[in-house]
mmCIF file of C-alpha atoms and ligand atoms in Angstrom:
data_model
loop_
_atom_site.group_PDB
_atom_site.id
_atom_site.type_symbol
_atom_site.label_atom_id
_atom_site.label_comp_id
_atom_site.label_asym_id
_atom_site.label_seq_id
_atom_site.Cartn_x
_atom_site.Cartn_y
_atom_site.Cartn_z
ATOM 1 C CA MET A 31 242.020 233.086 93.705
ATOM 2 C CA HIS A 32 245.293 234.013 91.303
ATOM 3 C CA PRO A 33 245.721 237.243 93.238
ATOM 4 C CA ALA A 34 246.236 239.170 89.707
ATOM 5 C CA ILE A 35 243.221 237.447 88.514
ATOM 6 C CA ASN A 36 239.573 239.889 88.997
ATOM 7 C CA LEU A 37 236.256 238.683 88.415
ATOM 8 C CA CYS A 38 236.406 240.679 84.910
ATOM 9 C CA THR A 39 238.610 238.508 83.779
ATOM 10 C CA PHE A 40 236.846 235.342 85.569
ATOM 11 C CA LEU A 41 233.944 236.568 83.892
ATOM 12 C CA LEU A 42 235.807 236.730 80.827
ATOM 13 C CA MET A 43 237.716 232.946 81.361
ATOM 14 C CA TYR A 44 234.092 231.274 82.408
ATOM 15 C CA SER A 45 231.858 232.549 79.937
ATOM 16 C CA MET A 46 232.353 230.576 77.739
ATOM 17 C CA ASN A 47 232.153 226.887 79.307
ATOM 18 C CA GLN A 48 230.198 227.438 81.367
ATOM 19 C CA MET A 49 227.829 224.842 83.067
ATOM 20 C CA SER A 50 224.560 226.016 84.624
ATOM 21 C CA VAL A 51 223.481 225.092 88.101
ATOM 22 C CA PRO A 52 220.271 222.981 86.651
ATOM 23 C CA GLU A 53 222.987 221.512 83.605
ATOM 24 C CA THR A 54 225.249 220.400 86.422
ATOM 25 C CA ALA A 55 222.159 219.341 88.471
ATOM 26 C CA GLU A 56 221.338 217.458 86.152
ATOM 27 C CA LYS A 57 224.138 215.412 84.298
ATOM 28 C CA ILE A 58 225.106 214.714 87.829
ATOM 29 C CA LYS A 59 221.878 213.159 89.022
ATOM 30 C CA ASN A 60 221.666 210.844 85.451
ATOM 31 C CA MET A 61 225.474 210.131 86.171
ATOM 32 C CA GLU A 62 227.197 211.897 83.232
ATOM 33 C CA ILE A 63 229.066 213.433 86.317
ATOM 34 C CA ARG A 64 230.252 210.419 88.265
ATOM 35 C CA GLY A 65 232.563 209.457 90.884
ATOM 36 C CA ALA A 66 232.814 211.555 94.432
ATOM 37 C CA GLY A 67 235.434 213.431 93.776
ATOM 38 C CA ARG A 68 234.015 214.024 90.059
ATOM 39 C CA ILE A 69 230.475 215.342 91.486
ATOM 40 C CA ALA A 70 231.818 217.303 94.619
ATOM 41 C CA ARG A 71 234.300 219.296 91.692
ATOM 42 C CA ALA A 72 231.818 219.947 89.487
ATOM 43 C CA ALA A 73 229.378 221.205 91.839
ATOM 44 C CA ALA A 74 232.221 223.732 93.319
ATOM 45 C CA GLY A 75 232.202 225.206 89.920
ATOM 46 C CA ALA A 76 228.973 225.006 89.251
ATOM 47 C CA LEU A 77 228.564 227.469 91.952
ATOM 48 C CA ARG A 78 231.191 229.888 91.237
ATOM 49 C CA ASP A 79 229.959 230.185 87.946
ATOM 50 C CA HIS A 80 226.660 231.354 88.935
ATOM 51 C CA ALA A 81 228.236 233.098 91.848
ATOM 52 C CA ILE A 82 229.153 235.618 88.487
ATOM 53 C CA SER A 83 226.505 235.345 86.790
ATOM 54 C CA LEU A 84 224.112 236.579 89.119
ATOM 55 C CA LYS A 85 223.175 240.402 89.203
ATOM 56 C CA VAL A 86 221.276 241.001 92.391
ATOM 57 C CA LYS A 87 220.198 244.054 94.596
ATOM 58 C CA ASP A 88 222.300 243.059 97.373
ATOM 59 C CA LEU A 89 223.710 240.540 100.234
ATOM 60 C CA PRO A 90 220.653 238.593 101.129
ATOM 61 C CA ALA A 91 219.354 238.532 98.023
ATOM 62 C CA PHE A 92 222.637 237.383 95.951
ATOM 63 C CA HIS A 93 223.034 234.796 99.676
ATOM 64 C CA ALA A 94 219.131 233.459 98.685
ATOM 65 C CA GLU A 95 219.577 232.759 95.353
ATOM 66 C CA MET A 96 223.100 231.024 95.433
ATOM 67 C CA VAL A 97 220.880 229.381 98.195
ATOM 68 C CA ARG A 98 218.338 227.387 96.262
ATOM 69 C CA ALA A 99 221.629 226.770 93.992
ATOM 70 C CA SER A 100 223.683 224.604 96.662
ATOM 71 C CA GLU A 101 219.915 223.040 96.930
ATOM 72 C CA ILE A 102 220.031 222.018 94.003
ATOM 73 C CA LEU A 103 222.713 220.410 93.530
ATOM 74 C CA VAL A 104 222.900 218.754 97.136
ATOM 75 C CA ALA A 105 219.700 217.098 95.895
ATOM 76 C CA THR A 106 220.795 215.436 93.109
ATOM 77 C CA ARG A 107 222.585 212.245 95.081
ATOM 78 C CA PRO A 108 222.469 212.207 98.686
ATOM 79 C CA THR A 109 225.354 209.502 99.152
ATOM 80 C CA ALA A 110 228.794 211.317 98.311
ATOM 81 C CA VAL A 111 229.225 213.533 100.902
ATOM 82 C CA SER A 112 232.059 215.579 99.166
ATOM 83 C CA LEU A 113 228.999 217.045 97.630
ATOM 84 C CA PRO A 114 227.734 219.289 100.855
ATOM 85 C CA ASN A 115 230.922 218.787 101.531
ATOM 86 C CA ALA A 116 232.251 221.040 98.823
ATOM 87 C CA VAL A 117 229.135 223.426 98.785
ATOM 88 C CA HIS A 118 229.985 224.140 102.688
ATOM 89 C CA ILE A 119 233.079 224.708 101.744
ATOM 90 C CA VAL A 120 232.118 227.546 98.518
ATOM 91 C CA MET A 121 229.025 228.774 100.346
ATOM 92 C CA ALA A 122 231.770 229.570 103.356
ATOM 93 C CA GLY A 123 232.547 232.440 101.565
ATOM 94 C CA PHE A 124 229.444 234.264 102.497
ATOM 95 C CA ASP A 125 231.320 234.325 106.269
ATOM 96 C CA GLY A 126 231.643 237.525 108.064
ATOM 97 C CA ALA A 127 231.048 239.365 104.806
ATOM 98 C CA LYS A 128 229.672 243.031 103.848
ATOM 99 C CA THR A 129 228.623 243.336 100.102
ATOM 100 C CA VAL A 130 227.637 241.208 97.276
ATOM 101 C CA GLU A 131 230.782 242.611 95.544
ATOM 102 C CA GLY A 132 233.137 240.971 99.007
ATOM 103 C CA ALA A 133 230.753 237.708 99.211
ATOM 104 C CA ARG A 134 232.108 236.815 94.946
ATOM 105 C CA GLU A 135 235.183 236.730 95.431
ATOM 106 C CA LYS A 136 235.613 235.263 98.124
ATOM 107 C CA VAL A 137 232.430 231.982 96.787
ATOM 108 C CA VAL A 138 234.600 232.206 93.750
ATOM 109 C CA GLY A 139 238.374 232.039 95.657
ATOM 110 C CA ARG A 140 236.657 228.963 97.700
ATOM 111 C CA ALA A 141 235.449 227.019 94.725
ATOM 112 C CA GLU A 142 238.857 227.736 93.500
ATOM 113 C CA TRP A 143 240.552 226.740 96.111
ATOM 114 C CA PHE A 144 238.252 223.756 96.566
ATOM 115 C CA ILE A 145 238.812 222.332 92.940
ATOM 116 C CA GLN A 146 242.503 222.769 92.799
ATOM 117 C CA SER A 147 242.875 220.984 96.265
ATOM 118 C CA SER A 148 240.681 218.626 95.106
ATOM 119 C CA LYS A 149 242.649 217.278 91.991
ATOM 120 C CA ASN A 150 246.492 217.743 93.926
ATOM 121 C CA ALA A 151 244.654 215.728 96.790
ATOM 122 C CA VAL A 152 244.469 212.797 93.716
ATOM 123 C CA GLU A 153 247.629 213.289 93.383
ATOM 124 C CA ASN A 154 249.195 213.169 96.336
ATOM 125 C CA ILE A 155 247.032 210.377 97.626
ATOM 126 C CA ALA A 156 247.795 208.377 94.470
ATOM 127 C CA GLN A 157 252.275 208.711 95.517
ATOM 128 C CA PHE A 158 251.433 207.658 99.265
ATOM 129 C CA GLY A 159 248.792 204.801 97.951
ATOM 130 C CA ALA A 160 251.299 202.923 96.068
ATOM 131 C CA ARG A 161 254.330 203.615 97.787
ATOM 132 C CA HIS A 162 251.098 200.158 99.830
ATOM 133 C CA ILE A 163 251.505 197.851 96.664
ATOM 134 C CA ARG A 164 254.885 195.826 96.591
ATOM 135 C CA ASP A 165 256.447 194.386 92.948
ATOM 136 C CA GLY A 166 254.173 191.597 91.327
ATOM 137 C CA ASP A 167 251.398 191.543 93.637
ATOM 138 C CA THR A 168 247.963 191.829 92.149
ATOM 139 C CA ILE A 169 245.650 193.868 93.070
ATOM 140 C CA LEU A 170 241.551 193.966 92.701
ATOM 141 C CA THR A 171 239.011 196.832 92.973
ATOM 142 C CA HIS A 172 235.442 197.549 92.507
ATOM 143 C CA CYS A 173 233.918 200.260 90.620
ATOM 144 C CA ASN A 174 235.884 202.869 89.145
ATOM 145 C CA SER A 175 237.355 205.934 91.676
ATOM 146 C CA GLU A 176 240.046 208.513 90.406
ATOM 147 C CA VAL A 177 241.523 207.793 93.618
ATOM 148 C CA ALA A 178 242.205 203.900 93.351
ATOM 149 C CA LEU A 179 242.866 203.843 89.972
ATOM 150 C CA GLY A 180 245.370 206.283 90.780
ATOM 151 C CA CYS A 181 247.510 204.426 93.503
ATOM 152 C CA ILE A 182 247.144 200.568 90.853
ATOM 153 C CA ILE A 183 248.857 203.755 87.874
ATOM 154 C CA GLU A 184 250.821 204.846 90.110
ATOM 155 C CA ALA A 185 252.114 202.043 91.048
ATOM 156 C CA HIS A 186 252.951 200.999 88.204
ATOM 157 C CA ARG A 187 254.877 203.837 86.427
ATOM 158 C CA SER A 188 257.068 203.481 89.046
ATOM 159 C CA GLY A 189 257.809 200.143 88.119
ATOM 160 C CA LYS A 190 255.742 197.883 89.586
ATOM 161 C CA ASP A 191 254.920 194.355 87.853
ATOM 162 C CA ILE A 192 251.395 194.932 89.317
ATOM 163 C CA GLU A 193 248.540 192.929 88.026
ATOM 164 C CA VAL A 194 244.549 193.307 87.727
ATOM 165 C CA PHE A 195 241.314 192.664 88.424
ATOM 166 C CA ALA A 196 238.094 195.015 87.819
ATOM 167 C CA THR A 197 235.013 194.098 88.107
ATOM 168 C CA GLU A 198 231.092 194.855 86.506
ATOM 169 C CA VAL A 199 229.659 196.715 89.237
ATOM 170 C CA ARG A 200 226.245 196.584 87.961
ATOM 171 C CA PRO A 201 223.908 198.047 87.713
ATOM 172 C CA ARG A 202 225.710 200.210 85.268
ATOM 173 C CA ASN A 203 228.464 198.914 84.987
ATOM 174 C CA GLN A 204 231.259 201.495 85.635
ATOM 175 C CA GLY A 205 233.776 198.051 84.894
ATOM 176 C CA HIS A 206 233.483 198.864 81.827
ATOM 177 C CA ILE A 207 235.450 202.066 82.645
ATOM 178 C CA THR A 208 237.432 201.390 84.904
ATOM 179 C CA ILE A 209 238.855 198.529 82.413
ATOM 180 C CA ARG A 210 239.709 201.460 80.075
ATOM 181 C CA THR A 211 241.763 203.140 81.224
ATOM 182 C CA LEU A 212 244.045 200.159 83.042
ATOM 183 C CA ASN A 213 244.505 198.791 79.676
ATOM 184 C CA ASP A 214 245.000 202.101 77.820
ATOM 185 C CA ALA A 215 247.787 203.109 80.680
ATOM 186 C CA GLY A 216 249.336 199.062 79.611
ATOM 187 C CA ILE A 217 247.905 196.875 82.946
ATOM 188 C CA ARG A 218 247.632 193.393 82.845
ATOM 189 C CA THR A 219 243.795 193.468 83.265
ATOM 190 C CA ASN A 220 241.303 190.302 84.385
ATOM 191 C CA PHE A 221 237.496 191.546 84.307
ATOM 192 C CA ILE A 222 234.614 189.813 86.544
ATOM 193 C CA VAL A 223 231.423 189.518 87.312
ATOM 194 C CA ASP A 224 230.503 190.703 90.358
ATOM 195 C CA SER A 225 229.788 187.452 92.270
ATOM 196 C CA ALA A 226 233.154 185.925 90.205
ATOM 197 C CA VAL A 227 235.081 187.918 93.396
ATOM 198 C CA ARG A 228 235.345 184.536 95.975
ATOM 199 C CA SER A 229 236.191 182.348 92.196
ATOM 200 C CA PHE A 230 239.889 184.561 92.649
ATOM 201 C CA ILE A 231 239.880 186.325 95.780
ATOM 202 C CA ASN A 232 243.341 183.730 96.396
ATOM 203 C CA ASP A 233 244.691 185.545 93.251
ATOM 204 C CA VAL A 234 244.897 188.789 95.359
ATOM 205 C CA ASP A 235 247.264 190.318 97.093
ATOM 206 C CA LEU A 236 245.454 193.180 98.011
ATOM 207 C CA VAL A 237 241.914 194.805 96.797
ATOM 208 C CA ILE A 238 242.023 198.798 96.572
ATOM 209 C CA VAL A 239 238.073 201.252 96.436
ATOM 210 C CA GLY A 240 237.619 204.497 96.887
ATOM 211 C CA ALA A 241 234.966 205.908 99.197
ATOM 212 C CA ASP A 242 231.520 207.883 98.578
ATOM 213 C CA ALA A 243 231.631 208.505 102.510
ATOM 214 C CA VAL A 244 233.810 207.907 105.141
ATOM 215 C CA THR A 245 231.699 207.702 109.259
ATOM 216 C CA VAL A 246 233.286 208.932 112.048
ATOM 217 C CA ASN A 247 233.516 205.541 113.301
ATOM 218 C CA GLY A 248 235.639 204.679 109.793
ATOM 219 C CA ALA A 249 233.016 202.974 108.192
ATOM 220 C CA VAL A 250 233.391 203.399 104.486
ATOM 221 C CA VAL A 251 230.324 204.031 101.723
ATOM 222 C CA ASN A 252 231.055 203.150 98.839
ATOM 223 C CA LYS A 253 229.604 200.982 95.203
ATOM 224 C CA ILE A 254 227.239 198.557 95.740
ATOM 225 C CA GLY A 255 229.134 195.490 96.394
ATOM 226 C CA THR A 256 232.158 197.011 98.395
ATOM 227 C CA SER A 257 230.298 195.378 101.153
ATOM 228 C CA GLN A 258 230.762 191.693 99.568
ATOM 229 C CA VAL A 259 234.118 192.834 98.208
ATOM 230 C CA ALA A 260 235.364 193.130 101.736
ATOM 231 C CA HIS A 261 233.704 190.772 103.800
ATOM 232 C CA THR A 262 235.162 188.301 100.843
ATOM 233 C CA ALA A 263 239.115 190.139 101.660
ATOM 234 C CA LYS A 264 239.102 189.011 105.302
ATOM 235 C CA GLU A 265 237.643 185.585 105.219
ATOM 236 C CA ALA A 266 240.257 185.102 102.443
ATOM 237 C CA ARG A 267 242.948 187.493 105.481
ATOM 238 C CA VAL A 268 243.085 189.907 101.849
ATOM 239 C CA ASN A 269 244.814 193.449 103.096
ATOM 240 C CA MET A 270 241.451 196.188 101.719
ATOM 241 C CA ILE A 271 242.811 199.740 101.661
ATOM 242 C CA VAL A 272 239.945 202.368 101.083
ATOM 243 C CA ALA A 273 241.727 205.367 98.542
ATOM 244 C CA THR A 274 239.578 208.998 99.412
ATOM 245 C CA GLU A 275 240.295 211.837 100.103
ATOM 246 C CA THR A 276 239.524 213.968 103.393
ATOM 247 C CA TYR A 277 236.491 215.836 102.369
ATOM 248 C CA LYS A 278 234.251 212.598 101.952
ATOM 249 C CA PHE A 279 234.972 212.537 105.260
ATOM 250 C CA ALA A 280 231.518 212.791 107.329
ATOM 251 C CA PRO A 281 231.384 215.393 109.697
ATOM 252 C CA ARG A 282 227.878 215.337 110.310
ATOM 253 C CA THR A 283 228.014 211.241 111.712
ATOM 254 C CA VAL A 284 229.863 212.502 114.306
ATOM 255 C CA ILE A 285 226.578 214.145 116.366
ATOM 256 C CA GLY A 286 224.384 210.263 115.154
ATOM 257 C CA GLU A 287 222.680 211.517 111.206
ATOM 258 C CA LEU A 288 223.283 208.326 109.374
ATOM 259 C CA ILE A 289 224.980 207.762 105.037
ATOM 260 C CA ARG A 290 222.517 207.658 103.363
ATOM 261 C CA ILE A 291 221.851 205.318 100.941
ATOM 262 C CA GLU A 292 221.018 206.360 97.317
ATOM 263 C CA GLU A 293 218.677 203.796 95.848
ATOM 264 C CA ARG A 294 217.766 203.619 91.748
ATOM 265 C CA LEU A 295 215.524 202.602 89.947
ATOM 266 C CA PRO A 296 214.652 199.710 88.846
ATOM 267 C CA ASP A 297 214.538 200.009 84.963
ATOM 268 C CA GLU A 298 218.344 200.355 85.422
ATOM 269 C CA VAL A 299 218.692 196.106 87.001
ATOM 270 C CA LEU A 300 215.385 194.874 85.538
ATOM 271 C CA PRO A 301 213.980 196.318 81.774
ATOM 272 C CA GLU A 302 210.671 197.557 82.305
ATOM 273 C CA ALA A 303 208.549 195.460 79.741
ATOM 274 C CA MET A 304 209.825 192.827 81.884
ATOM 275 C CA ALA A 305 208.915 194.250 85.382
ATOM 276 C CA LYS A 306 205.889 195.133 84.438
ATOM 277 C CA THR A 307 205.044 191.259 83.621
ATOM 278 C CA LEU A 308 206.172 190.384 86.834
ATOM 279 C CA PRO A 309 203.382 191.896 89.477
ATOM 280 C CA ASN A 310 205.369 189.664 92.338
ATOM 281 C CA VAL A 311 208.439 191.402 92.273
ATOM 282 C CA THR A 312 210.335 194.129 93.026
ATOM 283 C CA VAL A 313 213.729 195.185 91.720
ATOM 284 C CA ARG A 314 215.578 196.973 94.346
ATOM 285 C CA ASN A 315 218.311 199.090 93.374
ATOM 286 C CA PRO A 316 220.793 200.401 96.340
ATOM 287 C CA ALA A 317 223.506 202.033 94.756
ATOM 288 C CA PHE A 318 226.147 202.307 97.330
ATOM 289 C CA ASP A 319 226.665 200.495 101.195
ATOM 290 C CA VAL A 320 228.467 200.216 103.602
ATOM 291 C CA THR A 321 231.726 198.538 104.981
ATOM 292 C CA PRO A 322 231.955 198.738 108.261
ATOM 293 C CA ALA A 323 235.663 199.626 109.974
ATOM 294 C CA GLU A 324 236.612 195.655 110.837
ATOM 295 C CA TYR A 325 236.653 194.636 107.436
ATOM 296 C CA ILE A 326 239.552 197.954 106.166
ATOM 297 C CA ASP A 327 243.219 197.682 106.490
ATOM 298 C CA LEU A 328 244.251 201.180 106.195
ATOM 299 C CA ILE A 329 242.725 204.452 105.217
ATOM 300 C CA VAL A 330 244.671 206.517 102.113
ATOM 301 C CA THR A 331 244.689 210.082 102.788
ATOM 302 C CA GLU A 332 246.385 213.104 101.216
ATOM 303 C CA ALA A 333 246.816 213.769 104.887
ATOM 304 C CA GLY A 334 248.664 210.833 105.428
ATOM 305 C CA ALA A 335 247.213 206.994 105.978
ATOM 306 C CA ILE A 336 245.562 206.211 109.040
ATOM 307 C CA PRO A 337 243.535 203.028 110.500
ATOM 308 C CA PRO A 338 239.553 203.816 110.342
ATOM 309 C CA GLN A 339 239.237 204.163 113.997
ATOM 310 C CA MET A 340 240.595 207.636 113.157
ATOM 311 C CA ALA A 341 238.779 208.807 110.645
ATOM 312 C CA TYR A 342 237.146 211.670 113.623
ATOM 313 C CA VAL A 343 240.793 212.969 113.362
ATOM 314 C CA ILE A 344 240.283 213.696 109.783
ATOM 315 C CA ILE A 345 237.043 214.750 110.529
ATOM 316 C CA ARG A 346 238.104 217.062 113.867
ATOM 317 C CA GLU A 347 241.495 218.126 113.383
ATOM 318 C CA TYR A 348 241.847 218.025 109.148
ATOM 319 C CA LEU A 349 238.850 219.443 108.008
ATOM 320 C CA GLY A 350 238.463 221.083 110.984
ATOM 321 C CA TRP A 351 235.133 221.244 111.863
ATOM 322 C CA SER A 352 234.171 222.464 115.113
ATOM 323 C CA ILE A 353 231.259 221.446 117.869
ATOM 324 C CA GLU A 354 229.510 224.218 115.918
ATOM 325 C CA GLU A 355 229.367 223.329 112.463
ATOM 326 C CA PHE A 356 228.913 220.128 113.084
ATOM 327 C CA GLN A 357 225.693 221.192 114.294
ATOM 328 C CA LYS A 358 224.804 224.026 111.886
ATOM 329 C CA SER A 359 226.463 222.151 108.713
ATOM 330 C CA TYR A 360 224.720 223.527 106.262
ATOM 331 C CA GLU A 361 221.943 225.150 106.889
ATOM 332 C CA PRO A 362 219.655 227.133 103.652
ATOM 333 C CA SER A 363 218.090 229.254 106.573
ATOM 334 C CA HIS A 364 221.541 231.197 107.636
ATOM 335 C CA HIS A 365 221.598 234.372 106.595
ATOM 336 C CA PRO A 366 224.865 235.902 106.047
ATOM 337 C CA GLU A 367 226.072 239.558 108.629
ATOM 338 C CA GLY A 368 224.947 242.717 106.763
HETATM 339 C C1 RUB B 462 231.335 205.745 92.288
HETATM 340 C C2 RUB B 462 231.725 205.061 93.619
HETATM 341 C C3 RUB B 462 233.843 205.370 93.495
HETATM 342 C C4 RUB B 462 233.279 206.389 94.979
HETATM 343 C C5 RUB B 462 234.489 207.032 94.961
HETATM 344 O O1 RUB B 462 230.023 205.673 91.669
HETATM 345 O O2 RUB B 462 231.103 204.893 94.121
HETATM 346 O O3 RUB B 462 234.209 204.615 94.088
HETATM 347 O O4 RUB B 462 232.564 207.970 94.367
HETATM 348 O O5 RUB B 462 234.686 207.900 93.314
HETATM 349 P P1 RUB B 462 228.819 206.011 90.903
HETATM 350 P P2 RUB B 462 235.962 209.090 93.652
HETATM 351 O O6 RUB B 462 230.031 205.438 89.523
HETATM 352 O O7 RUB B 462 227.515 205.728 91.785
HETATM 353 O O8 RUB B 462 228.718 208.064 91.345
HETATM 354 O O9 RUB B 462 237.546 208.091 94.121
HETATM 355 O O10 RUB B 462 236.500 208.663 91.529
HETATM 356 O O11 RUB B 462 236.156 210.343 93.859
#
């Protein structure tokens, strides 16, 4: 928080457009707020607003209430690591806090810091990522990643003549958002169904996607279908770049934890009325998949571009998690001093 802005000013500033924790959680769950970066910023904003509005008698009560709010937010969608990482960063405001007001100020300040640095990261990655796009390139992207699109739009803005293939992204059609953005940026775009990637891969020079999580061994978790795109690109010797902020790297994979893949409701894939007539059919609807490091040529972050095999360096040196934090991570039972 800017030193000149005190909590009273914050109260005034946010009373008009505050979104409550349950409201934010519902919007993340039903995907009104979606995409790993936006989800993380929305969660940080909801915690900030909650911290500002809470009336509590002492620090343990304040902490308990904030933990409850954090748990509600973290439970909304299990795959995007940006969400628990953002909550972890904000809740670290309780570390060493002695009073309610002290903790409130630190929590609000950390939330504001996270939101701003997330936006800065998206902008910086666009600059770095655009350097990997050459004049005349045709780029394929899958799903709707503001970071991946940022790189493509920046390349176009800097005068490179580029063309894009964008996939449909069944079942939620995030490709529709992508083609709207590309169209509005004035970028020549081809819209294809997901299963047409192999038919067009030889027309493509570069694949750029975003990430929901990056594991310590450099595997990337992203929208379902990303690993098929990566496999196809590898076979066709087309480079694959992942554009991602460092807070999507998953610290707990260092101690062997796996990223949970969200499986969403069957009616996103098959209308309920039809499903009812097919008693022997089970619809499976995983929302994400895992692309192994060997299918990825480069991961572009705001800290610079790295080969996927260097993911540990980002977690250890840049994200700055200590081994104690890997073990503790975001533990709701962890109480602050005081
Ligand atoms: C979104 C998705 C995006 C990443 C990165 O899935 O897989 O590629 O979240 O997005 P969903 P961003 O639509 O299910 O949330 O770069 O915007 O953080």
